[in-house]
Coordinates of C-alpha atoms in Angstrom, one line a residue:
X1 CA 24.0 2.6 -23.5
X2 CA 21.8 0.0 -24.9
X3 CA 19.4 0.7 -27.7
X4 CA 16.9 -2.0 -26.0
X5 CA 13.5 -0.4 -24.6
X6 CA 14.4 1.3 -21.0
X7 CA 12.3 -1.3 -19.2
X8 CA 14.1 -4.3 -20.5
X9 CA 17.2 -2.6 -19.7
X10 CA 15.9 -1.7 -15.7
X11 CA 14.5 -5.9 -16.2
X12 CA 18.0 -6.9 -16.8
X13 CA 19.8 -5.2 -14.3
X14 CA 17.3 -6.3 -11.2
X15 CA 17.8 -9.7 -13.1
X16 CA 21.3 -9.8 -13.6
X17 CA 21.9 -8.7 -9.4
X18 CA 19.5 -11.9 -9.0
X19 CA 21.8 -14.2 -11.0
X20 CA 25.2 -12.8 -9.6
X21 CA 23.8 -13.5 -5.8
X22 CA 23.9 -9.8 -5.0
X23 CA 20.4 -10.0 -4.1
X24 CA 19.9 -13.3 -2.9
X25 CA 16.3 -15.2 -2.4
X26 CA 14.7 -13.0 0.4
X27 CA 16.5 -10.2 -0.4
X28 CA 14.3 -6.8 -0.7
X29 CA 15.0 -5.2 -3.9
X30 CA 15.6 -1.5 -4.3
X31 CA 12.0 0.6 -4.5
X32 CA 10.1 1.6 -7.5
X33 CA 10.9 5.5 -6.8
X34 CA 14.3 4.7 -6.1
X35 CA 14.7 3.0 -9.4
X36 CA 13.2 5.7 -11.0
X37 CA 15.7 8.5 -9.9
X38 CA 18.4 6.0 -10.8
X39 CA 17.5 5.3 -14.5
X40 CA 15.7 8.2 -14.8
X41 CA 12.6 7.3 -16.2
X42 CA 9.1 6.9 -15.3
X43 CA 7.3 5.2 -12.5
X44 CA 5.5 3.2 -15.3
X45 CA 8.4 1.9 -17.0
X46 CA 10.1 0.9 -13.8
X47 CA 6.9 -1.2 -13.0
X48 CA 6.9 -2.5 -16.1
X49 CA 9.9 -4.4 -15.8
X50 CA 9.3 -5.6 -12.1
X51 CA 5.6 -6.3 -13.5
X52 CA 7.3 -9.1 -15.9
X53 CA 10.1 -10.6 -13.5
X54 CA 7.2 -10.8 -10.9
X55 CA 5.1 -12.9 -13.7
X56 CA 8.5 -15.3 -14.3
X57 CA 8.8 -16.2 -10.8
X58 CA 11.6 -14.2 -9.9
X59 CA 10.6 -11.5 -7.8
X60 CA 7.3 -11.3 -5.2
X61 CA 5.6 -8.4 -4.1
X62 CA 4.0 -8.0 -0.3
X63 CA 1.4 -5.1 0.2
X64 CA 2.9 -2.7 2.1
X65 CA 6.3 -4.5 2.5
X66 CA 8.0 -4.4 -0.8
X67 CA 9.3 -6.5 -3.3
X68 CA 11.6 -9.2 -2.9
X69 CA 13.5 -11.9 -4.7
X70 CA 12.2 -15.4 -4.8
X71 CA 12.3 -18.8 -6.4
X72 CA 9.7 -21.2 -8.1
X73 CA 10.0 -23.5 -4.8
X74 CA 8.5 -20.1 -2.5
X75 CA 5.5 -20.9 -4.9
X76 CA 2.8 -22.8 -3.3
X77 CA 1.3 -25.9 -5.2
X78 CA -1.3 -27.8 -5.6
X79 CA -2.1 -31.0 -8.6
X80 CA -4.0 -29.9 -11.2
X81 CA -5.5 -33.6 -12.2
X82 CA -5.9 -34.7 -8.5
X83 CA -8.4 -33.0 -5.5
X84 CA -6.4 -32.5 -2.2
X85 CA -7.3 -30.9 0.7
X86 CA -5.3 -27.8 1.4
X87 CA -5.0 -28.3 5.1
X88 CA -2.6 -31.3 4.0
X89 CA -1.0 -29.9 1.3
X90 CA 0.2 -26.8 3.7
X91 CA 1.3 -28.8 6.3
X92 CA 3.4 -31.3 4.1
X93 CA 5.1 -28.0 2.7
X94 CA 5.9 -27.0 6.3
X95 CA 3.6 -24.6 6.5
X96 CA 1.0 -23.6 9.3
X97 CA -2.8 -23.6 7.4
X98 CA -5.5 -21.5 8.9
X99 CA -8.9 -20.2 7.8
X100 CA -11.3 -17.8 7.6
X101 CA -15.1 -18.2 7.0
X102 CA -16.7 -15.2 5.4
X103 CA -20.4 -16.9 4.1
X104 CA -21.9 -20.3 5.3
X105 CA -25.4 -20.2 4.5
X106 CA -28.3 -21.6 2.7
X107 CA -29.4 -20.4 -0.6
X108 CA -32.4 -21.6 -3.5
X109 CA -31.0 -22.1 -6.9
X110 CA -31.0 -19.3 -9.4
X111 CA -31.1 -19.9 -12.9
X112 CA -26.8 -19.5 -12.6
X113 CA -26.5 -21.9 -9.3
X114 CA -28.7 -24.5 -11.2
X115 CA -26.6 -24.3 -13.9
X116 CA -23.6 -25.2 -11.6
X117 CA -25.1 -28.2 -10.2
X118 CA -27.5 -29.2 -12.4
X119 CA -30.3 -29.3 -10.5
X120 CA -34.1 -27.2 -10.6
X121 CA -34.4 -23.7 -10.1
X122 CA -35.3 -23.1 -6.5
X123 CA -33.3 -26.4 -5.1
X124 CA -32.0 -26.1 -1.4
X125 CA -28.4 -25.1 -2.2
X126 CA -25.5 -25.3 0.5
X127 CA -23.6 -21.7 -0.1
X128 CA -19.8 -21.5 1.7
X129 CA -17.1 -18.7 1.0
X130 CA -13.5 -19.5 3.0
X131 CA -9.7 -17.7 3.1
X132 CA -7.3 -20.6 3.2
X133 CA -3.9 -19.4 4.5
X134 CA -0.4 -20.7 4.5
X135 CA 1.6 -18.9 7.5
X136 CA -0.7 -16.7 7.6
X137 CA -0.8 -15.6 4.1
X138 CA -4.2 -16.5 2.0
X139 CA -3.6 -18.3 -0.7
X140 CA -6.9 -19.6 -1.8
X141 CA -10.4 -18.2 -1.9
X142 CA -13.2 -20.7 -2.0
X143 CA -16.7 -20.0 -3.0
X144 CA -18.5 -23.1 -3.1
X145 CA -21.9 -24.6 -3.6
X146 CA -23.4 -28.2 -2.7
X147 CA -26.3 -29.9 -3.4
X148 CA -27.9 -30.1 0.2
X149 CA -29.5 -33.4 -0.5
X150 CA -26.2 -35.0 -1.4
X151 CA -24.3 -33.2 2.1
X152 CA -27.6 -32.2 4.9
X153 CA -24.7 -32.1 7.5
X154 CA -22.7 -29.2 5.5
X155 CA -23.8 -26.3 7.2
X156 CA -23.4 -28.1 10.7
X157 CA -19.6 -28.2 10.1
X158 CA -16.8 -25.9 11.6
X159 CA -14.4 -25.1 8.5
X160 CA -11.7 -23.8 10.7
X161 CA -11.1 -26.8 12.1
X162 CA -11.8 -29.6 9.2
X163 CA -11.8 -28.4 5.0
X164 CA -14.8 -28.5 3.1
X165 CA -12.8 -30.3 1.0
X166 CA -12.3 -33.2 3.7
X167 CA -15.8 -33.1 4.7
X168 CA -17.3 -33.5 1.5
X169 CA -14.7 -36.3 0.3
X170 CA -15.5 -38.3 3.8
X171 CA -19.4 -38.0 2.9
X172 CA -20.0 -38.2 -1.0
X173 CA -16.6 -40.1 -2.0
X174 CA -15.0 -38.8 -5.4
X175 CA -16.3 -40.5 -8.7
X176 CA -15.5 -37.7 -11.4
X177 CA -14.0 -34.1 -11.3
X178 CA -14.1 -31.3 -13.5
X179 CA -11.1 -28.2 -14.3
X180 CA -11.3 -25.0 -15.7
X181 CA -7.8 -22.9 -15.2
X182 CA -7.7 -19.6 -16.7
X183 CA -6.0 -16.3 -15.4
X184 CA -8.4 -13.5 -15.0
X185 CA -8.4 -9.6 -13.8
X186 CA -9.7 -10.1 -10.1
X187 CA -12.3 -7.6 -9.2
X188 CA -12.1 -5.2 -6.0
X189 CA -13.7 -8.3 -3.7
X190 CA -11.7 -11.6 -4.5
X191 CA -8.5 -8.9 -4.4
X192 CA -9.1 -8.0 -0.8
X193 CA -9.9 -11.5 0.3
X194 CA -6.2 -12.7 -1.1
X195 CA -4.6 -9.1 -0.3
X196 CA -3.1 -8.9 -4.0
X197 CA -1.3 -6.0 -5.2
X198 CA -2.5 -3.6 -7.3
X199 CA -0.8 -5.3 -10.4
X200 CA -0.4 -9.2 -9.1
X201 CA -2.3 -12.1 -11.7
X202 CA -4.8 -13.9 -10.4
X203 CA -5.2 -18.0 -10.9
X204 CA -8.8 -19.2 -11.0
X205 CA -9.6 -22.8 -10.8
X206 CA -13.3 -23.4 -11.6
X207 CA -13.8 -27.0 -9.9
X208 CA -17.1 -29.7 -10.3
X209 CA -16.7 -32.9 -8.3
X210 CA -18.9 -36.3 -8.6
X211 CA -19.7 -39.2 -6.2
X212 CA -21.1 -41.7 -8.5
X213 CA -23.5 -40.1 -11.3
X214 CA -24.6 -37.3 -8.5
X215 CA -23.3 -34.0 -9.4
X216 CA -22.3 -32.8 -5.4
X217 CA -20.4 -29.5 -5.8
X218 CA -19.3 -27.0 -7.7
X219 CA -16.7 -24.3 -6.3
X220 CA -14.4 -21.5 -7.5
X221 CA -11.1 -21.7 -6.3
X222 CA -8.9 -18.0 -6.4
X223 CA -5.0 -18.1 -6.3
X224 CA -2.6 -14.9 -6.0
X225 CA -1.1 -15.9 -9.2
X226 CA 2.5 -14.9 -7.9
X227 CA 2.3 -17.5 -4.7
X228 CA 0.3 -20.0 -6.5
X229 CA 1.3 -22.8 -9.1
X230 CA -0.8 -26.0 -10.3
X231 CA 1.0 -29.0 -11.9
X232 CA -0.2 -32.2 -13.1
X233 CA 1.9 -35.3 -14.2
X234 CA 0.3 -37.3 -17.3
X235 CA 1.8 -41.0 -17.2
X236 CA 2.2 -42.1 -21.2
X237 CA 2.1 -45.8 -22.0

């Protein structure tokens, strides 16, 4: 037996049935509680090791389904350095894009919304929260906020059937964006709205666009860290 921490060892034989092609992508691996009796160890240690192949890419977990072996590619993606609209970027993948509007609303600018925008306390602010999906899957939850004199047409818009994203780039055209990335704990709310489980990382993208010198929105953009990946491609002269 090996002397290596009883987790690392369950980690390497899930992984090493992934690299042989015994469990192939797709494949439904064998249950936490099974695991357990098998090795004879603790729930927590089993989870453990899943916990970390789950956080390489190798292995996904579906709420109530199980967990099942995967590759980098099942990941969807999006450009860190460039602003797409997700409807697009689903449907070039092959995907079919949907979405759900929880909040569309008008709000006046608290002392934390101004700060977003930089505008005055008490400025008319355009308020939106949407669930993008990806067959049927979420994969991004948007809260945004606009500057209603830069978009007075915001509110008027459907956003299942046309992206705030495409609205806004159509109306205010893209000067200047801004990116924040950081992986966070997601609280109770945003890990309902994008059905994580009870262990799965969280991506957030914290996004500030310009058209011109005009400051136009300001949105906060949740991933399920485990379906979710951003890239960017830097050209060096």
């Amino acid at each position: 037996m090996s002397n290596s921490p009883l987790y690392l060892q369950i980690k390497k034989y899930i992984n090493d049935k992934i690299e042989s092609g015994q469990w192939p992508i797709g494949h439904r691996i064998t249950t936490e509680i099974e695991l357990t009796k098998q090795f004879n160890v603790s729930r927590m240690t089993v989870n453990k090791a899943i916990r970390d192949l789950v956080a390489e890419g190798k292995l996904q977990r579906r709420p109530r389904l199980g967990t099942f072996v995967c590759s980098n590619e099942d990941k969807a993606e999006s450009p860190l350095l460039d602003i797409r609209n997700i409807a697009e970027e689903v449907a070039h993948r092959g995907k079919s894009y949907s979405s759900k509007v929880v909040t569309q609303t008008a709000l006046q600018a608290d002392e934390t919304i101004a700060t977003k925008l930089g505008v005055m306390l008490g400025t008319a602010v355009f308020y939106s929260e949407i669930i993008h999906f990806e067959d049927k899957s979420p994969i991004q939850y948007e809260l945004r906020w606009v500057n209603a004199a830069y978009a007075p047409g915001y509110l008027e818009q459907d956003f299942t059937e046309i992206t705030p994203n495409q609205y806004l780039s159509q109306n205010c055209p893209l000067s200047a964006i801004e990116h924040t990335v950081e992986a966070i704990v997601a609280d109770d709310h945003v890990r309902s709205a994008l059905k994580l489980g009870a262990n799965e990382p969280c991506l957030l993208l914290n996004r500030r666009t310009w058209s011109q010198d005009k400051l136009v929105s300001s949105a906060l953009l949740y991933h399920p860290g485990t379906r979710y990946k951003l890239s960017s491609k830097v050209l060096l002269s």
